[in-house]
Amino acid sequence: MEGGFVVHGDRIEPLEDFEVFEWIRSTRGDTQPVFTESEAPGVVHELMTLPTVPRLHLPERWKLEEKHVTPRPRLKLFTPSLKGTMPRDRIQGDIEFVYDRILVRGSTHSWALPLPDEQSCLVRDIKMEQACWGQLQSLGVLRIDDRGGNKHDVQVPLNQLTNILRELFTSGWEILSDEKPFRQPGEVAFRVESGIDWFDVTGEVQYGGTSVSIPVLLSALARGDRTVQLDDGSLGFVPEEWKERFGVLLSLAESDGDGLRFTSSQAALVDALLSTQTQVDFDEKFLLWRQKLAEFNGVSMSREPASFQGELRDYQREGLGWLKFLEEFQFGGCLADDMGLGKTIMVLALLERRRTQQAGQRRPSLIVVPRSLVFNWLSEGAAFAPKLRMLDYTGPNRGDLATNVHGHDAVVTTYGTVRREALQLQDIEFDYLILDEAQAIKNHRTAIAKAVRLLNGRHRLALSGTPIENRLLELWSLFEFLNPGMLGSRKAFKDLSAPRPGNQMPPESGAAGESSQETCDLLARAIRPFVLRRTKAEVVRDLPPKTEQTIYCDLTKRQRRQYDELREYYRAKLLETVSTQGWEEAKFLVLQALVRLRQAACHSGLVDPKRIDEPSAKVTLAVDRVSELAAEGYKVLVFSQFTAFLGIVRERLDARGIVHEYLDGRTRDRAARVARFQNDPRVSAFLISLKAGGVGLNLTAAEHVLLLDPWWNPAVEAQAIDRAHRIGQTRPVLAWRIVARDTVEERILELQAHKRSLADAIIRADTGLVKELRREDLEVLLG
């Protein structure tokens, strides 16, 4: 009956093969098709070629011999027309099946394929064809309804094209693009050849009998192409993942004909990039480099020179051996040991050894330090290397360095001095260029980062317990000083370390925590020989334990009211700004809100000076704790980000008659204050600005540390605690972190817990937080 239903007895059923209905209707009319016996074979053949013919029941004399073969599936892709209506994120294609020598469109419904000039046919393997259609569907390929006038069978999502083609190739599919065969790539074969101070990387990929050079492939990847034109006119498939695996080769090297050229300082990077490849032919010179680089873990201990006044520990001698390794191969390196492990002492032993080796040919070394550490370097130098002639090149009366440098082995100066005198200093040839607290150059745009790159020295060394504080790009700035060009251009490195698609961070956040694991592994392997990082737990067995505790306090009622009002004000203003103007416009407001809310959590007077005399939960807790410790004869370090808050605590301690010392960025007589705290039993507390005193101080007289306000960079807090927990400390150290409950401080700790993965993977340091904030994080902070 009309509509494609069949009535049989008392039952009515839909006709599964709807096309058959047209055949039924054509035979129900008054006119029946008529043909002669001799015409029958031709008619049967013509019927079998029709795309919708059902299975025919024929007389024995007309029947065709049925043959069965395994078909080969084929996907034909078509470049979309620029004028077409096809969505740009998809391309169209046809599905075909090749039965022996006969091709059939997958969207047709014929059950068999007649063989010309034979009384036989090939029966289509419907189950196998359906399995192929199912595979396409499982891979995300969309089948197009063939009743809608569509010219093609399927739509293929471009963002899944690499995975789809790989799976189809593996399953035996034949793939064409615009009627040209698509060829699957074979293994990538590399060759590395060495020059005087460079390495050339050449290579090729085989596509059947045709090869394509690595630069051609990488250029195609850089353009976003997924194919390359082969010499025989066919197309070579370029897997999308090669862009991440090999694209960095192109971005970090200079093109050189059919190869890529790297500098000698990039040897470890080249080795890391090629380490997972099975076909790499290294020349003899590069193999020697690989062997020497691989052996750096086994660097033997190097004893301090006889003239050195002191005895290095074994791990420090290992560090001295590593410094010797860098010196031998003329590499720059970063000594990134934990705070308190004696980085300064190791460098002084190195410089003393250089002094004994350079008789008559001495060049001075330049040591660049924060102003707060000048005294420490000079005093440590006098104590451990008294024959090392050190020049204090700081202060208004420092004179001209070119004139005064002669006759000195080491010059100690500040980052500020180098920034101001970079053009004069670049004319002096130094032996070693040494940056202490080298995170000072983490931002490549700053004047000081540019200034230190102008300096000239045979060897370069950086000291920093936290080479990465916030972003992976900080690593580029550091290594551009240590080994210029090693990590390529900043743009190339930024592309390499950029967050992967799908993360919703603000633009230009440079968030460390979102780079891929493959990128982390690559960078870790590449920089491994140039960074030495040991923790106290690994190397100092006799260091007393360190315990950290978080103490929560509740704001007073007046504090709570002020804090809530401030929070609601900034919450509404920030979310409105982010929604209407975007993250770029909101950045400054974000920082302002966080600072003001942190201040309100500490003391109302930091936000409103008229309330300076009001009570504060934190001040009460901190002063009580210091009073208790002082009464028991203990010494305590008290740290805060806010000098005004330290001032409030200072007044309260004075009121209770507790003797204390104080240090912030304006303090001039640092050494005297440190000495008094260390040696005077009457001094119970040392109030220290976290920024001014978080590094470079040896305060082992204290065994208690009080952090008045948490910071989202854990390394900064760790540095503060390690003023007391370091070599020379004989007693357990207990650190308390005071956190105001239900404030931004508590939220910061929560967010901090899951935002510290990348730098650990690269250098076992820490990540930051402010520049990683997302909108949902902001709502948590201010919610």
PDB file of C-alpha atoms in Angstrom, residues 456-713:
ATOM      1  CA  ASN A 456      80.683  40.509  29.252  1.00  0.00           C
ATOM      2  CA  GLY A 457      82.076  37.497  31.091  1.00  0.00           C
ATOM      3  CA  ARG A 458      83.682  34.147  30.336  1.00  0.00           C
ATOM      4  CA  HIS A 459      81.265  32.327  32.611  1.00  0.00           C
ATOM      5  CA  ARG A 460      77.776  33.067  33.882  1.00  0.00           C
ATOM      6  CA  LEU A 461      76.126  31.863  37.052  1.00  0.00           C
ATOM      7  CA  ALA A 462      72.784  32.537  38.714  1.00  0.00           C
ATOM      8  CA  LEU A 463      71.810  31.817  42.315  1.00  0.00           C
ATOM      9  CA  SER A 464      68.142  31.469  43.157  1.00  0.00           C
ATOM     10  CA  GLY A 465      66.059  29.195  45.342  1.00  0.00           C
ATOM     11  CA  THR A 466      63.039  30.082  43.187  1.00  0.00           C
ATOM     12  CA  PRO A 467      64.011  30.321  39.483  1.00  0.00           C
ATOM     13  CA  ILE A 468      60.317  30.187  38.575  1.00  0.00           C
ATOM     14  CA  GLU A 469      57.974  32.172  40.781  1.00  0.00           C
ATOM     15  CA  ASN A 470      54.943  32.886  38.632  1.00  0.00           C
ATOM     16  CA  ARG A 471      55.351  32.017  34.976  1.00  0.00           C
ATOM     17  CA  LEU A 472      57.318  29.719  32.730  1.00  0.00           C
ATOM     18  CA  LEU A 473      58.472  32.739  30.716  1.00  0.00           C
ATOM     19  CA  GLU A 474      60.655  33.690  33.693  1.00  0.00           C
ATOM     20  CA  LEU A 475      62.794  30.698  32.762  1.00  0.00           C
ATOM     21  CA  TRP A 476      63.434  32.193  29.341  1.00  0.00           C
ATOM     22  CA  SER A 477      64.653  35.482  30.817  1.00  0.00           C
ATOM     23  CA  LEU A 478      67.022  33.656  33.184  1.00  0.00           C
ATOM     24  CA  PHE A 479      68.470  31.419  30.479  1.00  0.00           C
ATOM     25  CA  GLU A 480      68.793  34.261  28.011  1.00  0.00           C
ATOM     26  CA  PHE A 481      71.347  35.634  30.488  1.00  0.00           C
ATOM     27  CA  LEU A 482      72.981  32.282  31.287  1.00  0.00           C
ATOM     28  CA  ASN A 483      73.134  30.760  27.794  1.00  0.00           C
ATOM     29  CA  PRO A 484      71.953  33.314  25.228  1.00  0.00           C
ATOM     30  CA  GLY A 485      69.828  31.770  22.505  1.00  0.00           C
ATOM     31  CA  MET A 486      69.474  28.394  24.202  1.00  0.00           C
ATOM     32  CA  LEU A 487      65.687  28.592  24.469  1.00  0.00           C
ATOM     33  CA  GLY A 488      65.290  30.402  21.153  1.00  0.00           C
ATOM     34  CA  SER A 489      63.449  33.652  20.727  1.00  0.00           C
ATOM     35  CA  ARG A 490      61.070  34.804  23.424  1.00  0.00           C
ATOM     36  CA  LYS A 491      58.148  34.494  21.005  1.00  0.00           C
ATOM     37  CA  ALA A 492      59.076  30.900  20.189  1.00  0.00           C
ATOM     38  CA  PHE A 493      59.419  30.012  23.850  1.00  0.00           C
ATOM     39  CA  LYS A 494      56.166  31.780  24.671  1.00  0.00           C
ATOM     40  CA  ASP A 495      54.385  29.743  21.992  1.00  0.00           C
ATOM     41  CA  LEU A 496      55.963  26.576  23.378  1.00  0.00           C
ATOM     42  CA  SER A 497      54.893  27.283  26.948  1.00  0.00           C
ATOM     43  CA  ALA A 498      51.509  28.846  26.159  1.00  0.00           C
ATOM     44  CA  PRO A 499      48.365  27.430  27.826  1.00  0.00           C
ATOM     45  CA  ARG A 500      46.733  24.717  25.746  1.00  0.00           C
ATOM     46  CA  PRO A 501      43.386  25.282  23.971  1.00  0.00           C
ATOM     47  CA  GLY A 502      40.433  24.976  26.258  1.00  0.00           C
ATOM     48  CA  ASN A 503      41.699  26.889  29.258  1.00  0.00           C
ATOM     49  CA  GLN A 504      39.767  30.010  30.063  1.00  0.00           C
ATOM     50  CA  MET A 505      42.466  32.137  31.603  1.00  0.00           C
ATOM     51  CA  PRO A 506      42.693  35.838  30.976  1.00  0.00           C
ATOM     52  CA  PRO A 507      44.699  36.762  27.873  1.00  0.00           C
ATOM     53  CA  GLU A 508      48.440  37.096  28.407  1.00  0.00           C
ATOM     54  CA  SER A 509      48.198  35.478  31.791  1.00  0.00           C
ATOM     55  CA  GLY A 510      51.189  33.301  30.959  1.00  0.00           C
ATOM     56  CA  ALA A 511      49.869  30.922  33.541  1.00  0.00           C
ATOM     57  CA  ALA A 512      52.434  28.386  34.521  1.00  0.00           C
ATOM     58  CA  GLY A 513      50.045  25.682  35.528  1.00  0.00           C
ATOM     59  CA  GLU A 514      48.348  25.164  32.154  1.00  0.00           C
ATOM     60  CA  SER A 515      51.191  24.046  29.891  1.00  0.00           C
ATOM     61  CA  SER A 516      51.093  20.465  28.683  1.00  0.00           C
ATOM     62  CA  GLN A 517      52.885  17.642  30.465  1.00  0.00           C
ATOM     63  CA  GLU A 518      54.852  16.997  27.286  1.00  0.00           C
ATOM     64  CA  THR A 519      56.135  20.583  27.421  1.00  0.00           C
ATOM     65  CA  CYS A 520      57.081  20.156  31.076  1.00  0.00           C
ATOM     66  CA  ASP A 521      58.987  16.963  30.343  1.00  0.00           C
ATOM     67  CA  LEU A 522      60.744  18.518  27.380  1.00  0.00           C
ATOM     68  CA  LEU A 523      61.909  21.562  29.308  1.00  0.00           C
ATOM     69  CA  ALA A 524      62.922  19.496  32.306  1.00  0.00           C
ATOM     70  CA  ARG A 525      65.167  17.342  30.105  1.00  0.00           C
ATOM     71  CA  ALA A 526      66.535  20.353  28.238  1.00  0.00           C
ATOM     72  CA  ILE A 527      67.604  22.385  31.260  1.00  0.00           C
ATOM     73  CA  ARG A 528      68.626  19.431  33.453  1.00  0.00           C
ATOM     74  CA  PRO A 529      72.406  19.876  33.032  1.00  0.00           C
ATOM     75  CA  PHE A 530      72.216  23.603  33.688  1.00  0.00           C
ATOM     76  CA  VAL A 531      70.255  23.656  36.945  1.00  0.00           C
ATOM     77  CA  LEU A 532      71.330  22.138  40.251  1.00  0.00           C
ATOM     78  CA  ARG A 533      68.538  21.906  42.786  1.00  0.00           C
ATOM     79  CA  ARG A 534      68.800  20.117  46.157  1.00  0.00           C
ATOM     80  CA  THR A 535      66.443  20.414  49.096  1.00  0.00           C
ATOM     81  CA  LYS A 536      67.479  20.402  52.729  1.00  0.00           C
ATOM     82  CA  ALA A 537      65.653  17.132  53.252  1.00  0.00           C
ATOM     83  CA  GLU A 538      67.809  15.505  50.558  1.00  0.00           C
ATOM     84  CA  VAL A 539      71.265  16.621  51.644  1.00  0.00           C
ATOM     85  CA  VAL A 540      71.309  17.746  55.274  1.00  0.00           C
ATOM     86  CA  ARG A 541      70.641  14.746  57.457  1.00  0.00           C
ATOM     87  CA  ASP A 542      71.505  16.496  60.711  1.00  0.00           C
ATOM     88  CA  LEU A 543      69.325  19.594  60.208  1.00  0.00           C
ATOM     89  CA  PRO A 544      66.661  19.723  62.935  1.00  0.00           C
ATOM     90  CA  PRO A 545      63.006  19.278  61.917  1.00  0.00           C
ATOM     91  CA  LYS A 546      60.820  22.124  60.753  1.00  0.00           C
ATOM     92  CA  THR A 547      57.110  22.228  61.619  1.00  0.00           C
ATOM     93  CA  GLU A 548      54.573  24.544  60.004  1.00  0.00           C
ATOM     94  CA  GLN A 549      51.134  25.221  61.444  1.00  0.00           C
ATOM     95  CA  THR A 550      48.238  27.418  60.393  1.00  0.00           C
ATOM     96  CA  ILE A 551      46.462  29.267  63.179  1.00  0.00           C
ATOM     97  CA  TYR A 552      42.995  30.674  62.460  1.00  0.00           C
ATOM     98  CA  CYS A 553      41.534  33.708  64.152  1.00  0.00           C
ATOM     99  CA  ASP A 554      38.093  35.329  63.935  1.00  0.00           C
ATOM    100  CA  LEU A 555      37.767  39.018  63.124  1.00  0.00           C
ATOM    101  CA  THR A 556      36.273  41.290  65.768  1.00  0.00           C
ATOM    102  CA  LYS A 557      32.694  42.445  65.121  1.00  0.00           C
ATOM    103  CA  ARG A 558      33.841  45.871  63.909  1.00  0.00           C
ATOM    104  CA  GLN A 559      36.506  44.279  61.707  1.00  0.00           C
ATOM    105  CA  ARG A 560      33.951  41.870  60.255  1.00  0.00           C
ATOM    106  CA  ARG A 561      31.540  44.670  59.403  1.00  0.00           C
ATOM    107  CA  GLN A 562      34.282  46.683  57.677  1.00  0.00           C
ATOM    108  CA  TYR A 563      35.614  43.642  55.828  1.00  0.00           C
ATOM    109  CA  ASP A 564      32.190  42.549  54.535  1.00  0.00           C
ATOM    110  CA  GLU A 565      31.397  46.047  53.270  1.00  0.00           C
ATOM    111  CA  LEU A 566      34.738  46.237  51.504  1.00  0.00           C
ATOM    112  CA  ARG A 567      34.299  42.777  50.005  1.00  0.00           C
ATOM    113  CA  GLU A 568      30.842  43.524  48.617  1.00  0.00           C
ATOM    114  CA  TYR A 569      32.058  46.815  47.156  1.00  0.00           C
ATOM    115  CA  TYR A 570      34.960  45.219  45.292  1.00  0.00           C
ATOM    116  CA  ARG A 571      33.004  42.124  44.338  1.00  0.00           C
ATOM    117  CA  ALA A 572      30.314  44.115  42.553  1.00  0.00           C
ATOM    118  CA  LYS A 573      32.804  46.506  40.969  1.00  0.00           C
ATOM    119  CA  LEU A 574      35.157  43.771  39.781  1.00  0.00           C
ATOM    120  CA  LEU A 575      32.571  41.432  38.344  1.00  0.00           C
ATOM    121  CA  GLU A 576      30.954  44.337  36.517  1.00  0.00           C
ATOM    122  CA  THR A 577      34.308  45.480  35.114  1.00  0.00           C
ATOM    123  CA  VAL A 578      35.263  41.977  34.010  1.00  0.00           C
ATOM    124  CA  SER A 579      31.880  41.444  32.336  1.00  0.00           C
ATOM    125  CA  THR A 580      31.772  44.781  30.524  1.00  0.00           C
ATOM    126  CA  GLN A 581      35.426  45.610  29.830  1.00  0.00           C
ATOM    127  CA  GLY A 582      37.317  42.326  30.092  1.00  0.00           C
ATOM    128  CA  TRP A 583      40.339  41.203  32.080  1.00  0.00           C
ATOM    129  CA  GLU A 584      42.781  43.752  30.710  1.00  0.00           C
ATOM    130  CA  GLU A 585      40.835  46.628  32.199  1.00  0.00           C
ATOM    131  CA  ALA A 586      40.242  44.772  35.457  1.00  0.00           C
ATOM    132  CA  LYS A 587      43.852  43.770  36.228  1.00  0.00           C
ATOM    133  CA  PHE A 588      44.729  46.805  38.320  1.00  0.00           C
ATOM    134  CA  LEU A 589      41.414  46.653  40.160  1.00  0.00           C
ATOM    135  CA  VAL A 590      41.991  42.955  40.946  1.00  0.00           C
ATOM    136  CA  LEU A 591      45.317  43.699  42.617  1.00  0.00           C
ATOM    137  CA  GLN A 592      43.881  46.677  44.468  1.00  0.00           C
ATOM    138  CA  ALA A 593      40.992  44.598  45.799  1.00  0.00           C
ATOM    139  CA  LEU A 594      43.254  41.796  46.988  1.00  0.00           C
ATOM    140  CA  VAL A 595      45.619  44.174  48.758  1.00  0.00           C
ATOM    141  CA  ARG A 596      42.833  46.113  50.471  1.00  0.00           C
ATOM    142  CA  LEU A 597      41.025  42.977  51.609  1.00  0.00           C
ATOM    143  CA  ARG A 598      44.258  41.473  52.956  1.00  0.00           C
ATOM    144  CA  GLN A 599      44.905  44.707  54.848  1.00  0.00           C
ATOM    145  CA  ALA A 600      41.396  44.673  56.291  1.00  0.00           C
ATOM    146  CA  ALA A 601      41.949  41.100  57.454  1.00  0.00           C
ATOM    147  CA  CYS A 602      45.055  42.260  59.350  1.00  0.00           C
ATOM    148  CA  HIS A 603      43.912  45.520  60.938  1.00  0.00           C
ATOM    149  CA  SER A 604      41.159  48.042  60.200  1.00  0.00           C
ATOM    150  CA  GLY A 605      43.678  50.874  60.570  1.00  0.00           C
ATOM    151  CA  LEU A 606      45.527  49.760  57.434  1.00  0.00           C
ATOM    152  CA  VAL A 607      42.419  50.635  55.414  1.00  0.00           C
ATOM    153  CA  ASP A 608      41.171  53.576  57.513  1.00  0.00           C
ATOM    154  CA  PRO A 609      43.980  55.325  59.465  1.00  0.00           C
ATOM    155  CA  LYS A 610      41.397  56.809  61.856  1.00  0.00           C
ATOM    156  CA  ARG A 611      40.839  53.293  63.235  1.00  0.00           C
ATOM    157  CA  ILE A 612      44.500  52.625  64.006  1.00  0.00           C
ATOM    158  CA  ASP A 613      43.837  52.295  67.755  1.00  0.00           C
ATOM    159  CA  GLU A 614      41.026  49.764  67.399  1.00  0.00           C
ATOM    160  CA  PRO A 615      41.685  46.173  68.490  1.00  0.00           C
ATOM    161  CA  SER A 616      42.626  43.546  65.909  1.00  0.00           C
ATOM    162  CA  ALA A 617      42.272  39.788  66.244  1.00  0.00           C
ATOM    163  CA  LYS A 618      45.605  39.207  64.549  1.00  0.00           C
ATOM    164  CA  VAL A 619      47.509  41.776  66.581  1.00  0.00           C
ATOM    165  CA  THR A 620      46.140  40.365  69.825  1.00  0.00           C
ATOM    166  CA  LEU A 621      47.052  36.809  68.845  1.00  0.00           C
ATOM    167  CA  ALA A 622      50.526  37.759  67.559  1.00  0.00           C
ATOM    168  CA  VAL A 623      51.500  39.915  70.544  1.00  0.00           C
ATOM    169  CA  ASP A 624      50.256  37.295  73.007  1.00  0.00           C
ATOM    170  CA  ARG A 625      52.251  34.597  71.242  1.00  0.00           C
ATOM    171  CA  VAL A 626      55.451  36.685  71.184  1.00  0.00           C
ATOM    172  CA  SER A 627      54.973  37.566  74.877  1.00  0.00           C
ATOM    173  CA  GLU A 628      54.622  33.902  75.808  1.00  0.00           C
ATOM    174  CA  LEU A 629      57.738  32.922  73.862  1.00  0.00           C
ATOM    175  CA  ALA A 630      59.754  35.794  75.292  1.00  0.00           C
ATOM    176  CA  ALA A 631      58.756  34.819  78.819  1.00  0.00           C
ATOM    177  CA  GLU A 632      60.066  31.307  78.153  1.00  0.00           C
ATOM    178  CA  GLY A 633      63.381  32.621  76.794  1.00  0.00           C
ATOM    179  CA  TYR A 634      62.772  31.911  73.109  1.00  0.00           C
ATOM    180  CA  LYS A 635      63.520  34.206  70.152  1.00  0.00           C
ATOM    181  CA  VAL A 636      60.980  34.680  67.384  1.00  0.00           C
ATOM    182  CA  LEU A 637      60.961  36.145  63.864  1.00  0.00           C
ATOM    183  CA  VAL A 638      57.817  38.102  62.933  1.00  0.00           C
ATOM    184  CA  PHE A 639      57.197  38.645  59.187  1.00  0.00           C
ATOM    185  CA  SER A 640      54.594  40.716  57.370  1.00  0.00           C
ATOM    186  CA  GLN A 641      54.093  42.079  53.857  1.00  0.00           C
ATOM    187  CA  PHE A 642      52.869  45.366  55.304  1.00  0.00           C
ATOM    188  CA  THR A 643      55.359  47.616  57.111  1.00  0.00           C
ATOM    189  CA  ALA A 644      52.466  49.616  58.555  1.00  0.00           C
ATOM    190  CA  PHE A 645      51.153  46.447  60.171  1.00  0.00           C
ATOM    191  CA  LEU A 646      54.598  45.708  61.608  1.00  0.00           C
ATOM    192  CA  GLY A 647      54.541  49.245  63.015  1.00  0.00           C
ATOM    193  CA  ILE A 648      51.295  48.516  64.861  1.00  0.00           C
ATOM    194  CA  VAL A 649      52.699  45.272  66.296  1.00  0.00           C
ATOM    195  CA  ARG A 650      55.880  47.124  67.227  1.00  0.00           C
ATOM    196  CA  GLU A 651      53.944  49.669  69.321  1.00  0.00           C
ATOM    197  CA  ARG A 652      52.096  46.878  71.145  1.00  0.00           C
ATOM    198  CA  LEU A 653      55.390  45.084  71.942  1.00  0.00           C
ATOM    199  CA  ASP A 654      56.873  48.353  73.223  1.00  0.00           C
ATOM    200  CA  ALA A 655      53.837  48.781  75.465  1.00  0.00           C
ATOM    201  CA  ARG A 656      54.498  45.362  76.988  1.00  0.00           C
ATOM    202  CA  GLY A 657      58.201  46.037  77.396  1.00  0.00           C
ATOM    203  CA  ILE A 658      59.338  43.291  75.023  1.00  0.00           C
ATOM    204  CA  VAL A 659      62.766  44.105  73.556  1.00  0.00           C
ATOM    205  CA  HIS A 660      62.868  43.618  69.804  1.00  0.00           C
ATOM    206  CA  GLU A 661      64.657  44.564  66.587  1.00  0.00           C
ATOM    207  CA  TYR A 662      63.096  45.897  63.405  1.00  0.00           C
ATOM    208  CA  LEU A 663      64.080  45.723  59.727  1.00  0.00           C
ATOM    209  CA  ASP A 664      62.407  46.952  56.547  1.00  0.00           C
ATOM    210  CA  GLY A 665      63.542  48.370  53.219  1.00  0.00           C
ATOM    211  CA  ARG A 666      64.610  51.671  54.752  1.00  0.00           C
ATOM    212  CA  THR A 667      66.842  50.146  57.408  1.00  0.00           C
ATOM    213  CA  ARG A 668      70.499  51.129  56.939  1.00  0.00           C
ATOM    214  CA  ASP A 669      72.386  49.370  59.728  1.00  0.00           C
ATOM    215  CA  ARG A 670      71.172  45.859  58.862  1.00  0.00           C
ATOM    216  CA  ALA A 671      74.323  44.084  59.969  1.00  0.00           C
ATOM    217  CA  ALA A 672      74.255  45.686  63.431  1.00  0.00           C
ATOM    218  CA  ARG A 673      70.614  44.800  63.935  1.00  0.00           C
ATOM    219  CA  VAL A 674      71.166  41.187  62.838  1.00  0.00           C
ATOM    220  CA  ALA A 675      74.178  40.887  65.147  1.00  0.00           C
ATOM    221  CA  ARG A 676      72.230  42.311  68.107  1.00  0.00           C
ATOM    222  CA  PHE A 677      69.344  39.874  67.598  1.00  0.00           C
ATOM    223  CA  GLN A 678      71.707  36.929  67.192  1.00  0.00           C
ATOM    224  CA  ASN A 679      73.889  37.718  70.191  1.00  0.00           C
ATOM    225  CA  ASP A 680      71.912  39.774  72.722  1.00  0.00           C
ATOM    226  CA  PRO A 681      69.797  37.480  74.966  1.00  0.00           C
ATOM    227  CA  ARG A 682      67.561  40.401  75.910  1.00  0.00           C
ATOM    228  CA  VAL A 683      66.240  40.775  72.335  1.00  0.00           C
ATOM    229  CA  SER A 684      63.291  38.389  72.006  1.00  0.00           C
ATOM    230  CA  ALA A 685      61.751  39.317  68.647  1.00  0.00           C
ATOM    231  CA  PHE A 686      62.820  40.494  65.214  1.00  0.00           C
ATOM    232  CA  LEU A 687      60.104  42.240  63.194  1.00  0.00           C
ATOM    233  CA  ILE A 688      60.957  41.973  59.499  1.00  0.00           C
ATOM    234  CA  SER A 689      59.374  43.151  56.289  1.00  0.00           C
ATOM    235  CA  LEU A 690      58.943  40.077  54.105  1.00  0.00           C
ATOM    236  CA  LYS A 691      60.285  41.865  51.041  1.00  0.00           C
ATOM    237  CA  ALA A 692      63.341  43.345  52.753  1.00  0.00           C
ATOM    238  CA  GLY A 693      64.312  40.423  54.972  1.00  0.00           C
ATOM    239  CA  GLY A 694      63.008  37.326  53.253  1.00  0.00           C
ATOM    240  CA  VAL A 695      66.419  36.566  51.750  1.00  0.00           C
ATOM    241  CA  GLY A 696      70.063  36.805  52.697  1.00  0.00           C
ATOM    242  CA  LEU A 697      69.709  36.795  56.485  1.00  0.00           C
ATOM    243  CA  ASN A 698      71.136  34.182  58.839  1.00  0.00           C
ATOM    244  CA  LEU A 699      68.967  34.278  61.950  1.00  0.00           C
ATOM    245  CA  THR A 700      69.542  30.890  63.542  1.00  0.00           C
ATOM    246  CA  ALA A 701      69.191  32.343  67.056  1.00  0.00           C
ATOM    247  CA  ALA A 702      65.434  32.116  66.456  1.00  0.00           C
ATOM    248  CA  GLU A 703      63.601  28.836  66.590  1.00  0.00           C
ATOM    249  CA  HIS A 704      60.105  30.273  66.149  1.00  0.00           C
ATOM    250  CA  VAL A 705      58.708  32.101  63.103  1.00  0.00           C
ATOM    251  CA  LEU A 706      55.432  34.016  62.937  1.00  0.00           C
ATOM    252  CA  LEU A 707      53.926  34.851  59.500  1.00  0.00           C
ATOM    253  CA  LEU A 708      51.312  37.527  60.152  1.00  0.00           C
ATOM    254  CA  ASP A 709      49.730  37.490  56.683  1.00  0.00           C
ATOM    255  CA  PRO A 710      49.901  34.657  54.130  1.00  0.00           C
ATOM    256  CA  TRP A 711      51.298  35.223  50.669  1.00  0.00           C
ATOM    257  CA  TRP A 712      50.081  33.286  47.637  1.00  0.00           C
ATOM    258  CA  ASN A 713      53.638  32.451  46.586  1.00  0.00           C
TER     259      ASN A 713
END
